[in-house]
Short mmCIF file of C-alpha atoms in Angstrom, two decimals:
data_model
loop_
_atom_site.label_atom_id
_atom_site.label_comp_id
_atom_site.label_asym_id
_atom_site.label_seq_id
_atom_site.Cartn_x
_atom_site.Cartn_y
_atom_site.Cartn_z
CA UNK C 282 -18.04 5.58 12.17
CA UNK C 283 -19.51 7.82 9.49
CA UNK C 284 -19.58 5.86 6.25
CA UNK C 285 -19.80 6.77 2.61
CA UNK C 286 -22.51 5.32 0.40
CA UNK C 287 -20.12 2.88 -1.28
CA UNK C 288 -17.95 0.35 0.53
CA UNK C 289 -14.82 -0.31 -1.50
CA UNK C 290 -12.86 -3.54 -1.47
CA UNK C 291 -9.10 -3.46 -1.13
CA UNK C 292 -7.06 -5.78 -3.36
CA UNK C 293 -7.50 -9.41 -2.32
CA UNK C 294 -5.48 -10.98 -5.12
CA UNK C 295 -2.59 -12.07 -2.92
CA UNK C 296 -1.13 -15.37 -4.01
CA UNK C 297 -2.20 -18.43 -1.97
CA UNK C 298 1.35 -18.75 -0.68
CA UNK C 299 1.23 -15.14 0.55
CA UNK C 300 -2.05 -15.78 2.37
CA UNK C 301 -0.47 -18.81 4.02
CA UNK C 302 2.58 -16.80 5.03
CA UNK C 303 0.33 -14.10 6.54
CA UNK C 304 -1.39 -16.73 8.69
CA UNK C 305 2.00 -18.04 9.85
CA UNK C 306 3.19 -14.51 10.58
CA UNK C 307 0.02 -13.90 12.62
CA UNK C 308 1.02 -16.80 14.88
CA UNK C 309 4.46 -15.25 15.29
CA UNK C 310 2.94 -11.88 16.22
CA UNK C 311 0.85 -13.61 18.90
CA UNK C 312 4.10 -14.72 20.56
CA UNK C 313 5.35 -11.17 20.99
CA UNK C 314 2.27 -9.25 22.10
CA UNK C 315 1.18 -9.09 25.72
CA UNK C 316 -2.15 -10.12 27.21
CA UNK C 317 -3.66 -6.79 26.13
CA UNK C 318 -2.63 -7.40 22.54
CA UNK C 319 0.09 -4.73 22.61
CA UNK C 320 3.80 -4.81 21.82
CA UNK C 321 6.54 -3.08 23.76
CA UNK C 322 8.69 -1.58 20.98
CA UNK C 323 12.15 -3.11 20.90
CA UNK C 324 12.63 -2.41 17.21
CA UNK C 325 11.91 1.31 16.69
CA UNK C 326 8.86 1.92 14.53
CA UNK C 327 7.63 -1.68 14.53
CA UNK C 328 4.11 -2.10 15.84
CA UNK C 329 2.13 -5.31 16.29
CA UNK C 330 -1.40 -5.81 17.48
CA UNK C 331 -3.65 -8.72 18.38
CA UNK C 332 -7.16 -7.54 19.28
CA UNK C 333 -9.64 -9.93 20.81
CA UNK C 334 -12.67 -7.65 21.21
CA UNK C 335 -14.53 -5.44 18.73
CA UNK C 336 -13.41 -1.81 18.75
CA UNK C 337 -14.32 1.40 16.95
CA UNK C 338 -12.60 4.76 16.92
CA UNK C 339 -14.09 7.88 15.30
CA UNK C 340 -10.90 9.93 15.14
CA UNK C 341 -7.29 8.83 15.00
CA UNK C 342 -4.30 9.55 12.79
CA UNK C 343 -2.59 7.03 10.56
CA UNK C 344 1.06 8.00 10.28
CA UNK C 345 3.68 7.56 7.56
CA UNK C 346 3.84 3.76 7.51
CA UNK C 347 3.43 0.46 5.73
CA UNK C 348 1.24 -2.16 7.33
CA UNK C 349 -0.49 -5.45 6.73
CA UNK C 350 -3.50 -7.25 8.11
CA UNK C 351 -2.49 -10.80 8.86
CA UNK C 352 -5.78 -12.11 10.22
CA UNK C 353 -9.30 -10.66 10.22
CA UNK C 354 -10.49 -7.43 8.62
CA UNK C 355 -11.36 -3.83 9.43
CA UNK C 356 -13.68 -1.25 7.93
CA UNK C 357 -11.62 1.85 7.37
CA UNK C 358 -12.71 5.41 6.56
CA UNK C 359 -9.71 7.14 5.05
CA UNK C 360 -9.39 9.91 2.51
CA UNK C 361 -13.16 10.33 2.40
CA UNK C 362 -13.69 6.73 1.26
CA UNK C 363 -14.71 3.61 3.16
CA UNK C 364 -12.84 0.36 2.57
CA UNK C 365 -13.15 -3.21 3.73
CA UNK C 366 -9.50 -3.94 4.39
CA UNK C 367 -8.77 -7.66 4.72
CA UNK C 368 -6.04 -10.14 5.52
CA UNK C 369 -3.39 -10.42 2.84
CA UNK C 370 -3.57 -6.73 1.91
CA UNK C 371 -1.04 -3.99 2.63
CA UNK C 372 -1.63 -0.29 3.24
CA UNK C 373 0.92 2.44 2.62
CA UNK C 374 0.13 5.78 4.28
CA UNK C 375 2.28 8.67 3.09
CA UNK C 376 1.26 11.48 5.48
CA UNK C 377 -0.41 11.79 8.88
CA UNK C 378 -4.03 11.29 7.88
CA UNK C 379 -7.26 11.60 9.91
CA UNK C 380 -8.89 8.19 9.96
CA UNK C 381 -11.63 6.19 11.64
CA UNK C 382 -12.17 2.45 11.68
CA UNK C 383 -14.18 -0.44 13.04
CA UNK C 384 -13.02 -3.96 13.85
CA UNK C 385 -15.75 -6.50 14.54
CA UNK C 386 -16.33 -10.25 14.58
CA UNK C 387 -13.28 -10.94 16.72
CA UNK C 388 -12.85 -12.95 19.90
CA UNK C 389 -10.21 -14.51 22.11
CA UNK C 390 -10.11 -17.51 19.80
CA UNK C 391 -10.37 -15.47 16.60
CA UNK C 392 -8.32 -12.26 17.04
CA UNK C 393 -7.60 -9.46 14.60
CA UNK C 394 -3.84 -9.49 13.95
CA UNK C 395 -1.82 -6.84 12.16
CA UNK C 396 1.59 -5.24 12.08
CA UNK C 397 3.14 -2.10 10.66
CA UNK C 398 6.38 -0.19 10.39
CA UNK C 399 6.71 3.58 10.58
CA UNK C 400 8.59 4.82 7.54
CA UNK C 401 11.49 7.26 7.61
CA UNK C 402 11.37 10.32 5.31
CA UNK C 403 15.18 10.28 5.22
CA UNK C 404 15.34 6.69 3.97
CA UNK C 405 12.60 7.34 1.41
CA UNK C 406 14.48 10.38 0.09
CA UNK C 407 17.67 8.33 -0.25
CA UNK C 408 15.86 5.62 -2.20
CA UNK C 409 14.24 8.07 -4.61
CA UNK C 410 17.02 8.04 -7.18
CA UNK C 411 14.98 9.02 -10.24
CA UNK C 412 13.23 12.33 -10.91
CA UNK C 413 9.53 11.84 -10.24
CA UNK C 414 8.69 15.50 -9.75
CA UNK C 415 6.00 15.33 -12.44
CA UNK C 416 3.96 12.77 -10.51
CA UNK C 417 0.69 14.13 -9.18
CA UNK C 418 0.10 13.65 -5.44
CA UNK C 419 -3.06 11.59 -5.89
CA UNK C 420 -4.40 9.91 -2.77
CA UNK C 421 -2.07 9.98 0.25
CA UNK C 422 -2.43 6.23 0.77
CA UNK C 423 -2.50 3.08 -1.31
CA UNK C 424 -3.63 -0.52 -0.99
CA UNK C 425 -2.15 -3.58 -2.65
CA UNK C 426 -1.92 -7.31 -2.19
CA UNK C 427 0.99 -7.90 0.20
CA UNK C 428 3.91 -9.35 -1.80
CA UNK C 429 5.77 -12.37 -0.47
CA UNK C 430 9.00 -10.37 -0.24
CA UNK C 431 7.42 -7.90 2.18
CA UNK C 432 5.92 -10.65 4.32
CA UNK C 433 9.30 -12.40 4.46
CA UNK C 434 11.10 -9.19 5.48
CA UNK C 435 8.62 -8.64 8.31
CA UNK C 436 9.05 -12.25 9.41
CA UNK C 437 12.84 -11.87 9.54
CA UNK C 438 12.44 -8.62 11.47
CA UNK C 439 10.16 -10.25 14.04
CA UNK C 440 12.48 -13.23 14.48
CA UNK C 441 15.23 -10.84 15.53
CA UNK C 442 13.23 -10.29 18.71
CA UNK C 443 14.43 -13.75 19.73
CA UNK C 444 18.01 -12.60 19.07
CA UNK C 445 18.18 -9.13 20.67
CA UNK C 446 21.96 -8.96 20.31
CA UNK C 447 21.53 -9.00 16.51
CA UNK C 448 18.90 -6.25 16.28
CA UNK C 449 21.32 -3.32 16.04
CA UNK C 450 23.30 -4.87 13.17
CA UNK C 451 20.58 -6.60 11.14
CA UNK C 452 17.33 -4.67 11.70
CA UNK C 453 18.42 -1.53 9.76
CA UNK C 454 19.05 -3.61 6.62
CA UNK C 455 15.61 -5.22 6.79
CA UNK C 456 13.94 -1.90 7.58
CA UNK C 457 15.59 -0.30 4.56
CA UNK C 458 14.41 -3.14 2.33
CA UNK C 459 10.85 -2.76 3.65
CA UNK C 460 11.06 0.93 2.70
CA UNK C 461 12.17 -0.07 -0.80
CA UNK C 462 9.35 -2.58 -1.22
CA UNK C 463 6.77 -0.05 -0.02
CA UNK C 464 8.19 2.63 -2.32
CA UNK C 465 8.19 0.41 -5.42
CA UNK C 466 4.85 -1.30 -4.79
CA UNK C 467 1.61 -0.39 -6.54
CA UNK C 468 0.56 1.12 -3.21
CA UNK C 469 3.61 3.37 -3.14
CA UNK C 470 2.73 5.97 -5.77
CA UNK C 471 1.88 8.48 -3.06
CA UNK C 472 5.30 7.96 -1.46
CA UNK C 473 7.03 8.54 -4.78
CA UNK C 474 5.13 11.76 -5.39
CA UNK C 475 5.21 13.16 -1.85
CA UNK C 476 8.87 12.45 -1.08
CA UNK C 477 10.43 13.48 -4.38
CA UNK C 478 12.18 16.83 -3.71
CA UNK C 479 10.62 19.69 -5.65
CA UNK C 480 7.38 17.90 -6.48
CA UNK C 481 4.00 19.47 -5.80
CA UNK C 482 3.23 16.69 -3.34
CA UNK C 483 6.48 17.30 -1.50
CA UNK C 484 5.61 20.97 -1.02
CA UNK C 485 2.16 20.15 0.35
CA UNK C 486 3.74 17.61 2.68
CA UNK C 487 5.99 20.32 4.11
CA UNK C 488 2.90 22.32 5.06
CA UNK C 489 1.28 19.23 6.62
CA UNK C 490 4.48 18.60 8.58
CA UNK C 491 4.45 22.20 9.86
CA UNK C 492 0.81 21.84 10.93
CA UNK C 493 1.57 18.64 12.82
CA UNK C 494 4.43 20.30 14.68
CA UNK C 495 2.53 23.56 15.37
CA UNK C 496 -1.07 22.40 15.82
CA UNK C 497 -1.57 24.77 18.78
CA UNK C 498 -0.91 27.84 16.65
CA UNK C 499 -3.52 29.94 14.86
CA UNK C 500 -3.06 29.31 11.16
CA UNK C 501 -4.01 31.11 7.97
CA UNK C 502 -4.22 29.76 4.44
CA UNK C 503 -1.77 32.45 3.36
CA UNK C 504 0.78 31.26 5.91
CA UNK C 505 0.49 27.61 4.87
CA UNK C 506 0.54 28.50 1.18
CA UNK C 507 3.78 30.36 1.79
CA UNK C 508 5.34 27.26 3.34
CA UNK C 509 4.27 25.25 0.28
CA UNK C 510 5.33 28.01 -2.16
CA UNK C 511 1.87 28.10 -3.74
CA UNK C 512 -0.88 30.62 -4.15
CA UNK C 513 -3.52 30.42 -1.38
CA UNK C 514 -6.21 29.21 -3.81
CA UNK C 515 -4.00 26.50 -5.31
CA UNK C 516 -2.80 25.35 -1.91
CA UNK C 517 -6.32 25.15 -0.46
CA UNK C 518 -7.54 23.11 -3.43
CA UNK C 519 -4.61 20.69 -3.50
CA UNK C 520 -4.54 20.27 0.28
CA UNK C 521 -8.18 19.21 0.26
CA UNK C 522 -7.65 16.92 -2.72
CA UNK C 523 -4.80 15.25 -0.85
CA UNK C 524 -6.30 14.92 2.64
CA UNK C 525 -10.08 15.20 2.01
CA UNK C 526 -10.11 18.03 4.59
CA UNK C 527 -9.63 21.76 4.47
CA UNK C 528 -6.59 22.95 6.45
CA UNK C 529 -8.88 24.22 9.25
CA UNK C 530 -10.74 20.89 9.43
CA UNK C 531 -7.44 19.02 9.49
CA UNK C 532 -6.15 21.18 12.34
CA UNK C 533 -9.35 20.65 14.35
CA UNK C 534 -9.09 16.87 14.07
CA UNK C 535 -5.42 17.02 14.99
CA UNK C 536 -6.12 19.16 18.05
CA UNK C 537 -8.87 16.81 19.24
CA UNK C 538 -6.62 13.81 18.76
CA UNK C 539 -3.84 15.48 20.76
CA UNK C 540 -6.36 16.43 23.47
CA UNK C 541 -7.42 12.81 23.71
CA UNK C 542 -3.78 11.83 24.20
CA UNK C 543 -3.41 14.56 26.85
CA UNK C 544 -6.36 13.18 28.82
CA UNK C 545 -5.18 9.60 28.35
CA UNK C 546 -1.82 10.44 29.90
CA UNK C 547 -3.50 12.16 32.84
CA UNK C 548 -1.65 15.41 32.13
CA UNK C 549 -4.47 17.59 33.43
CA UNK C 550 -8.19 18.30 33.51
CA UNK C 551 -10.51 19.12 30.60
CA UNK C 552 -9.82 22.86 30.64
CA UNK C 553 -6.09 22.22 30.69
CA UNK C 554 -6.46 19.88 27.71
CA UNK C 555 -8.41 22.51 25.78
CA UNK C 556 -5.80 25.21 26.31
CA UNK C 557 -2.90 22.81 25.74
CA UNK C 558 -4.02 22.04 22.19
CA UNK C 559 -4.83 25.62 21.22
CA UNK C 560 -8.52 26.12 22.05
CA UNK C 561 -9.42 29.49 23.56
CA UNK C 562 -12.90 28.35 24.63
CA UNK C 563 -13.29 25.23 26.82
CA UNK C 564 -16.99 25.24 25.96
CA UNK C 565 -16.22 24.97 22.24
CA UNK C 566 -13.67 22.27 23.00
CA UNK C 567 -16.29 20.26 24.90
CA UNK C 568 -18.73 20.51 22.00
CA UNK C 569 -16.16 19.52 19.39
CA UNK C 570 -14.81 16.66 21.49
CA UNK C 571 -18.26 15.20 22.09
CA UNK C 572 -19.11 15.49 18.39
CA UNK C 573 -16.01 13.55 17.36
CA UNK C 574 -15.68 11.00 20.15
CA UNK C 575 -19.31 10.54 21.11
CA UNK C 576 -18.77 11.43 24.77
CA UNK C 577 -17.82 14.46 26.82
CA UNK C 578 -14.11 14.75 27.70
CA UNK C 579 -15.04 14.96 31.38
CA UNK C 580 -16.18 11.35 31.24
CA UNK C 581 -12.67 10.07 30.68
CA UNK C 582 -12.75 7.91 33.79
CA UNK C 583 -10.29 5.17 34.61
CA UNK C 584 -12.37 2.57 32.79
CA UNK C 585 -12.86 4.85 29.80
CA UNK C 586 -9.12 5.50 29.64
CA UNK C 587 -8.53 1.75 29.43
CA UNK C 588 -11.10 1.49 26.66
CA UNK C 589 -9.33 4.25 24.74
CA UNK C 590 -6.00 2.48 25.16
CA UNK C 591 -7.53 -0.60 23.59
CA UNK C 592 -8.86 1.49 20.71
CA UNK C 593 -5.58 3.26 20.11
CA UNK C 594 -3.33 0.21 20.39
CA UNK C 595 -3.66 -0.37 16.64
CA UNK C 596 -3.95 3.22 15.45
CA UNK C 597 -0.75 3.09 13.39
CA UNK C 598 -1.34 -0.46 12.34
CA UNK C 599 -2.38 -1.77 9.01
#
């Protein structure tokens, strides 16, 4: 993982009781993940992970979500900055953001444990009752010490897995409360600015959303600026301030990520993957893929596919 000169610490001022509750919640997560450390989603948007071997991924996307590390730590490159993200901290990600991370010093007896919940733009919009249109977008993510209320909501949500008949009636209430806690936390400023209708951040987010849905298409700054109702120069500057990438760089990372998923699913060969994500030159695709993932796409063998699954099992996690 490419690192910046300075390694930043995320907030570690969680109360002792919160740290204790995180450790207890980690034990609960271990009950619900399989032998590969993955969770078969029974509550939509809920993701849990227990990783027992070091992993590193140079290119993934964190999605709109709130997550916590319950045990262990990860080194995370996000928004052009590198953080040591530790147990007891929460991360709120407000847009799909190119990310890389490393998780080390883990083993079968000392796993890395985390969980996250994908957030709903519709619920966030409903909860934004006040006018926050003057808020500046700032960074599209935020860290904070995980509050006890959030930990308790996640615990109640997980315990519903033992009562599947209650999930439909009770999970939506807990999920809505988790949205509220994320939105009102110190880590939630980006949510408040990006999901307030009419705000500058909201307009940029609409362009990001369009890019995510149309990553195969050839794009121009003028086209994206039109979606955001900004001048091309203003859009380009604010997009880069928000994501740490130019729109073209963002699209390239998104295409490579989608190509990786294409190959993982076994949907076709390397050339098919290149064309499927919008490349016109398989040779250029091969060069870009190797630069980002450290290996040629043609080397996605059965064993390598399994390795990638292990890497990606926590991609939307805390």
